[in-house]
Coordinates of C-alpha atoms and ligand atoms in Angstrom, one line a residue:
X1 CA 182.5 84.0 92.9
X2 CA 185.7 82.8 94.6
X3 CA 186.9 79.2 94.7
X4 CA 186.2 79.1 98.4
X5 CA 183.1 77.2 99.5
X6 CA 180.7 77.3 102.4
X7 CA 177.9 75.1 103.9
X8 CA 174.6 76.0 102.3
X9 CA 171.1 74.6 101.7
X10 CA 170.5 74.3 98.0
X11 CA 168.0 72.9 95.6
X12 CA 168.7 71.8 92.0
X13 CA 165.0 71.3 90.9
X14 CA 161.7 72.8 92.0
X15 CA 159.6 70.5 94.1
X16 CA 158.6 69.5 97.7
X17 CA 160.6 70.2 100.8
X18 CA 162.8 67.1 100.1
X19 CA 164.5 68.9 97.2
X20 CA 166.3 71.0 99.9
X21 CA 169.8 69.6 100.6
X22 CA 172.7 70.6 102.7
X23 CA 175.8 70.9 100.5
X24 CA 178.5 73.3 99.6
X25 CA 178.3 76.5 97.5
X26 CA 180.8 79.1 96.4
X27 CA 181.4 81.9 98.9
X28 CA 180.0 85.1 97.4
X29 CA 182.3 88.0 96.9
X30 CA 181.0 91.5 97.9
X31 CA 180.7 94.2 95.3
X32 CA 181.5 97.8 96.1
X33 CA 178.4 98.6 98.2
X34 CA 177.8 95.0 99.5
X35 CA 178.3 93.5 102.9
X36 CA 179.3 89.8 103.5
X37 CA 177.5 88.5 106.6
X38 CA 178.3 85.4 108.6
X39 CA 174.8 84.1 109.1
X40 CA 173.9 83.1 112.6
X41 CA 170.2 82.5 112.0
X42 CA 167.8 82.7 109.0
X43 CA 164.0 82.7 109.1
X44 CA 161.8 80.6 106.9
X45 CA 159.0 82.5 105.1
X46 CA 156.1 81.2 103.1
X47 CA 157.6 82.8 100.0
X48 CA 160.7 80.5 100.4
X49 CA 158.3 77.5 100.1
X50 CA 156.5 79.0 97.1
X51 CA 159.7 79.7 95.3
X52 CA 161.1 76.2 96.1
X53 CA 157.8 74.7 94.8
X54 CA 158.3 76.7 91.5
X55 CA 155.2 78.8 91.8
X56 CA 157.2 82.1 91.8
X57 CA 159.7 81.3 89.1
X58 CA 158.1 83.6 86.5
X59 CA 158.4 86.5 89.0
X60 CA 161.7 85.6 90.7
X61 CA 164.0 84.6 87.8
X62 CA 166.9 82.4 89.1
X63 CA 169.4 79.9 87.7
X64 CA 169.4 76.6 89.6
X65 CA 170.9 75.5 92.0
X66 CA 169.5 78.1 94.4
X67 CA 170.1 78.7 98.1
X68 CA 166.9 80.1 99.5
X69 CA 166.4 82.6 102.4
X70 CA 165.4 86.2 102.6
X71 CA 165.8 86.8 106.3
X72 CA 169.0 86.8 108.3
X73 CA 170.8 88.0 111.4
X74 CA 174.6 87.7 111.8
X75 CA 178.0 89.4 112.0
X76 CA 179.8 91.4 109.3
X77 CA 182.7 89.3 107.8
X78 CA 183.7 91.7 105.0
X79 CA 182.6 95.0 103.4
X80 CA 182.9 96.3 99.8
X81 CA 185.2 99.3 99.2
X82 CA 182.2 101.8 99.1
X83 CA 180.5 100.7 102.3
X84 CA 180.4 103.4 104.9
X85 CA 177.8 102.5 107.6
X86 CA 179.0 99.0 108.6
X87 CA 182.3 97.5 109.8
X88 CA 183.7 94.0 110.2
X89 CA 182.3 92.6 113.4
X90 CA 179.1 94.6 113.5
X91 CA 175.9 92.6 114.5
X92 CA 173.4 93.1 111.7
X93 CA 170.1 91.9 110.4
X94 CA 168.3 92.2 107.0
X95 CA 165.8 90.9 104.5
X96 CA 167.8 90.9 101.3
X97 CA 166.1 91.5 98.0
X98 CA 164.9 88.3 96.3
X99 CA 167.6 88.7 93.6
X100 CA 170.0 88.2 96.6
X101 CA 168.2 85.4 98.3
X102 CA 170.6 82.9 100.0
X103 CA 170.3 83.3 103.7
X104 CA 170.2 79.5 104.4
X105 CA 174.0 79.4 104.3
X106 CA 177.1 80.1 106.4
X107 CA 177.7 83.4 104.5
X108 CA 175.3 85.7 102.6
X109 CA 175.6 89.0 100.6
X110 CA 173.4 91.9 101.5
X111 CA 173.4 95.3 99.8
X112 CA 174.4 98.0 102.3
X113 CA 171.1 99.9 101.8
X114 CA 169.2 96.8 102.8
X115 CA 171.1 96.2 106.1
X116 CA 170.6 97.5 109.6
X117 CA 172.3 97.0 113.0
X118 CA 170.6 94.2 115.0
X119 CA 168.4 95.3 117.8
X120 CA 170.5 95.2 121.0
X121 CA 167.9 93.4 123.1
X122 CA 167.6 90.4 120.7
X123 CA 169.8 87.4 120.1
X124 CA 170.5 86.4 116.5
X125 CA 167.6 83.8 116.3
X126 CA 165.1 86.4 117.5
X127 CA 166.5 89.1 115.2
X128 CA 166.4 86.8 112.2
X129 CA 162.7 86.3 112.7
X130 CA 161.9 89.9 112.1
X131 CA 163.1 91.7 109.0
X132 CA 160.8 90.3 106.2
X133 CA 157.7 90.2 108.5
X134 CA 158.3 93.5 110.0
X135 CA 159.1 95.3 106.7
X136 CA 155.9 93.8 105.3
X137 CA 153.9 95.0 108.3
X138 CA 155.5 98.5 108.0
X139 CA 154.8 98.7 104.3
X140 CA 151.2 97.4 104.7
X141 CA 150.3 99.7 107.6
X142 CA 152.4 102.8 107.0
X143 CA 153.5 103.1 103.3
X144 CA 150.4 101.7 101.7
X145 CA 147.8 101.6 104.4
X146 CA 148.6 105.1 105.8
X147 CA 147.1 104.1 109.1
X148 CA 146.1 107.0 111.4
X149 CA 145.7 107.0 115.2
X150 CA 142.2 105.9 116.2
X151 CA 141.5 104.1 113.0
X152 CA 140.0 100.6 113.0
X153 CA 142.3 98.0 111.3
X154 CA 141.6 94.4 110.6
X155 CA 144.7 92.3 110.4
X156 CA 144.2 88.8 109.0
X157 CA 146.1 85.8 110.4
X158 CA 147.3 87.6 113.6
X159 CA 149.1 84.6 114.9
X160 CA 151.3 84.3 111.7
X161 CA 154.7 85.7 111.0
X162 CA 153.5 89.0 109.5
X163 CA 150.3 89.3 111.6
X164 CA 152.0 88.9 115.0
X165 CA 154.3 91.9 114.1
X166 CA 151.5 93.9 112.3
X167 CA 149.3 93.8 115.4
X168 CA 152.0 95.3 117.6
X169 CA 153.0 98.0 115.0
X170 CA 149.3 99.0 114.5
X171 CA 148.8 99.3 118.2
X172 CA 152.0 101.4 118.5
X173 CA 150.7 103.7 115.7
X174 CA 147.5 104.2 117.8
X175 CA 145.0 102.0 115.8
X176 CA 142.2 99.9 117.2
X177 CA 143.1 96.3 116.1
X178 CA 140.9 93.4 115.2
X179 CA 142.5 90.2 114.1
X180 CA 141.5 86.7 112.9
X181 CA 143.0 83.6 114.6
X182 CA 142.1 80.2 115.8
X183 CA 140.7 80.1 119.3
X184 CA 143.9 78.5 120.6
X185 CA 145.8 81.6 119.5
X186 CA 143.5 84.2 121.0
X187 CA 145.6 84.5 124.1
X188 CA 148.7 85.1 122.0
X189 CA 147.1 87.8 119.7
X190 CA 145.6 89.6 122.8
X191 CA 149.0 89.6 124.5
X192 CA 150.4 91.3 121.3
X193 CA 147.7 94.0 121.8
X194 CA 144.7 92.9 119.6
X195 CA 141.5 94.6 120.9
X196 CA 139.3 92.0 119.2
X197 CA 140.2 88.4 118.3
X198 CA 137.9 86.8 115.8
X199 CA 137.8 83.0 115.5
X200 CA 137.9 82.5 111.7
X201 CA 136.6 78.9 112.1
X202 CA 133.3 80.1 113.7
X203 CA 132.8 83.8 113.0
X204 CA 132.5 85.9 109.9
X205 CA 135.1 88.5 110.1
X206 CA 133.4 90.8 107.6
X207 CA 130.5 91.0 110.2
X208 CA 132.7 91.1 113.4
X209 CA 135.0 93.8 112.0
X210 CA 132.5 95.6 109.7
X211 CA 133.3 99.3 109.1
X212 CA 137.1 98.9 109.4
X213 CA 139.1 101.8 107.9
X214 CA 141.8 99.4 106.7
X215 CA 142.1 95.7 106.1
X216 CA 145.4 94.0 105.8
X217 CA 144.7 90.8 103.9
X218 CA 147.3 88.0 103.8
X219 CA 144.9 85.2 102.8
X220 CA 144.5 85.8 99.1
X221 CA 142.0 86.6 96.4
X222 CA 139.3 84.3 97.7
X223 CA 139.1 86.7 100.7
X224 CA 139.2 90.0 98.8
X225 CA 135.5 90.2 98.3
X226 CA 134.9 89.6 102.0
X227 CA 137.5 92.3 102.8
X228 CA 135.5 94.7 100.6
X229 CA 132.4 93.9 102.6
X230 CA 134.3 94.5 105.8
X231 CA 135.9 97.8 105.0
X232 CA 134.0 101.1 105.2
X233 CA 133.2 103.0 102.0
X234 CA 136.3 105.0 101.1
X235 CA 138.5 102.8 103.2
X236 CA 141.6 100.8 102.2
X237 CA 142.6 97.2 101.6
X238 CA 146.2 96.1 101.4
X239 CA 146.7 92.6 100.0
X240 CA 149.9 90.7 100.7
X241 CA 149.1 87.5 98.8
X242 CA 148.0 87.2 95.2
X243 CA 146.5 84.2 93.4
X244 CA 149.8 83.5 91.7
X245 CA 150.5 80.1 93.3
X246 CA 147.1 78.7 92.3
X247 CA 147.1 80.3 88.9
X248 CA 150.6 78.9 88.2
X249 CA 149.5 75.4 89.4
X250 CA 146.6 75.6 87.0
X251 CA 148.0 77.4 84.0
X252 CA 151.8 77.2 84.3
X253 CA 154.3 80.0 85.2
X254 CA 153.7 82.5 82.4
X255 CA 149.9 82.3 81.7
X256 CA 149.4 81.9 85.5
X257 CA 151.4 85.2 86.1
X258 CA 149.2 87.0 83.5
X259 CA 146.0 85.7 85.0
X260 CA 147.0 86.7 88.6
X261 CA 148.0 90.2 87.4
X262 CA 144.6 90.6 85.6
X263 CA 142.8 89.5 88.8
X264 CA 144.5 92.3 90.7
X265 CA 143.7 95.0 88.0
X266 CA 140.0 93.9 87.9
X267 CA 139.6 93.8 91.7
X268 CA 141.3 97.2 92.0
X269 CA 138.8 98.7 89.6
X270 CA 135.8 97.0 91.3
X271 CA 136.8 98.2 94.8
X272 CA 137.2 101.7 93.5
X273 CA 134.0 101.9 91.5
X274 CA 131.6 100.0 93.8
X275 CA 132.8 101.3 97.2
X276 CA 135.4 104.0 96.7
X277 CA 137.9 101.7 98.3
X278 CA 141.6 101.9 97.5
X279 CA 143.0 98.4 96.9
X280 CA 146.8 97.8 96.8
X281 CA 148.6 94.5 96.2
X282 CA 152.0 95.0 97.6
X283 CA 155.5 93.4 98.0
X284 CA 157.7 94.4 100.9
X285 CA 160.6 96.7 100.1
X286 CA 163.9 95.5 101.4
X287 CA 165.0 98.8 103.1
X288 CA 167.7 99.2 105.8
X289 CA 166.5 102.6 106.9
X290 CA 163.0 101.2 107.7
X291 CA 164.6 98.2 109.4
X292 CA 166.7 100.6 111.6
X293 CA 163.4 102.3 112.7
X294 CA 162.0 98.8 113.4
X295 CA 165.1 98.0 115.4
X296 CA 164.5 101.1 117.6
X297 CA 160.9 100.0 118.2
X298 CA 162.2 96.6 119.3
X299 CA 164.8 98.2 121.6
X300 CA 162.1 100.4 123.2
X301 CA 159.9 97.4 123.8
X302 CA 157.1 98.4 121.3
X303 CA 157.7 95.2 119.2
X304 CA 158.8 91.8 120.3
X305 CA 159.5 88.7 118.1
X306 CA 157.2 85.7 118.2
X307 CA 159.0 82.4 117.6
X308 CA 157.2 79.2 116.6
X309 CA 160.3 77.0 116.5
X310 CA 164.1 76.9 116.0
X311 CA 165.7 74.2 113.9
X312 CA 169.4 73.6 112.8
X313 CA 170.2 74.6 109.2
X314 CA 170.5 71.0 108.3
X315 CA 166.7 70.6 109.0
X316 CA 165.6 73.2 106.4
X317 CA 163.3 70.7 104.8
X318 CA 161.5 70.0 108.1
X319 CA 161.2 73.8 108.6
X320 CA 159.5 74.2 105.2
X321 CA 157.1 71.4 106.1
X322 CA 156.2 73.3 109.3
X323 CA 155.6 76.6 107.5
X324 CA 153.6 74.8 104.8
X325 CA 151.1 73.6 107.4
X326 CA 149.9 77.2 107.5
X327 CA 149.5 76.8 111.3
X328 CA 152.8 78.2 112.6
X329 CA 152.6 80.7 115.4
X330 CA 155.1 83.5 114.6
X331 CA 158.3 82.5 112.9
X332 CA 160.2 79.3 112.2
X333 CA 163.9 80.0 112.3
X334 CA 167.0 78.1 111.2
X335 CA 170.0 78.4 113.5
X336 CA 173.2 78.5 111.6
X337 CA 175.7 79.0 114.4
Ligands
LIG401 N1 153.5 90.8 99.8 C1 154.6 90.6 100.6 O1 155.6 91.3 100.6 C2 154.5 89.5 101.7 C3 155.4 89.5 102.7 C4 155.3 88.5 103.7 C5 154.3 87.5 103.6 N2 153.5 87.5 102.5 C6 152.4 86.5 102.4 O2 151.5 86.7 103.4 C7 150.9 85.5 103.8 C8 151.1 85.3 105.3 O3 152.5 85.3 105.6 P1 153.0 84.9 107.1 O4 154.5 84.8 107.1 O5 152.3 85.7 108.1 O6 152.4 83.4 107.1 P2 152.4 82.3 108.3 O7 153.3 82.7 109.4 O8 152.7 81.0 107.6 O9 150.9 82.3 108.7 C9 150.5 81.2 109.6 C10 149.3 81.7 110.3 O10 148.2 81.8 109.4 C11 147.0 81.7 110.2 N3 145.9 81.3 109.3 C12 145.9 80.2 108.5 N4 144.7 80.2 107.8 C13 144.0 81.3 108.3 C14 142.7 81.8 108.0 N5 141.9 81.2 107.1 N6 142.3 82.9 108.7 C15 143.1 83.5 109.6 N7 144.3 83.0 109.9 C16 144.8 82.0 109.3 C17 147.4 80.6 111.2 O11 146.7 81.0 112.4 P3 145.6 80.1 113.1 O12 146.3 78.7 113.3 O13 145.3 80.9 114.3 O14 144.5 80.0 112.1 C18 148.9 80.7 111.4 O15 149.3 81.2 112.6 C19 151.7 84.4 103.0 O16 150.9 84.0 101.9 C20 152.9 85.1 102.6 O17 153.5 84.6 101.4 C21 153.5 88.5 101.6

């Protein structure tokens, strides 16, 4: 770290949104294959809230104080000596690895391999809303879900940050898409391409979408059994959310982590043995090459961002409160310009 400082949101203890404070942090210095980005906008993800609350501290090891943020769009300020694909002044976007979280700041470091050029048709706020959600949607549908044209896919929480992108990507890949959303969000999810919108307050999705080839579950272990009812024998379930926050709240960070891991192993076996279903609990891979493919899909009009709200960086605590309602439509973004 250099002696120079920058504006940054930080927290010095785990807790509620009020632990987030605007202060000053050392400007990070790029290593050989790193890029220093002037952050113009940073999106807020549920994982930022979970980490701030302390539920992921056994998985994401950090020394406090921490600047959160795993989604950014901005302009390259400096590059390490070994960087070949980016130059000072390039407009870029990325979802940095959790070891490099820190996007709620004036400047952030990103490994070159995790960075991509920003889609041309988007401004920085729109671009910042995409990387983590779109990489997650890609990994769920393509890398783990191996979705094929004509397959039936159920995407949970279609109005959310991940769901709103996953619907569009699944349609682009030729799938038939069912999704769950409150009735007030049905128009939105249909406009994104969903063939069937299921009101999760009134209907049982495991009935409405029975026989799906693939279920993308973002709701957690209490929904896995229902996903297993919903998917056809021999199908696939990709889970984005584990029982870690609940287990940590009940049993503390270490035993909670062990219990959440055991739950995944047991359910994987159960799905395989009882229905021949492949169950995968995944974490998105920060990957610049995949992000570049996503940028092309944005520039050809196959994927568009969905913004819930835009707040200034100083209102990070309010942005976390909004995300923690569990009712945001698309992404909440912090404007850092
Ligand atoms: N494994 C990974 O790499 C990874 C990556 C990204 C996210 N995640 C996890 O995936 C989950 C979703 O992330 P996100 O960013 O999409 O969250 P989000 O944007 O906060 O999701 C909000 C949406 O969830 C919907 N929702 C809430 N309860 C629902 C229910 N019971 N049934 C259906 N929809 C419901 C709401 O829609 P309605 O108002 O219409 O109900 C709302 O639009 C989070 O737990 C997140 O941590 C994991």
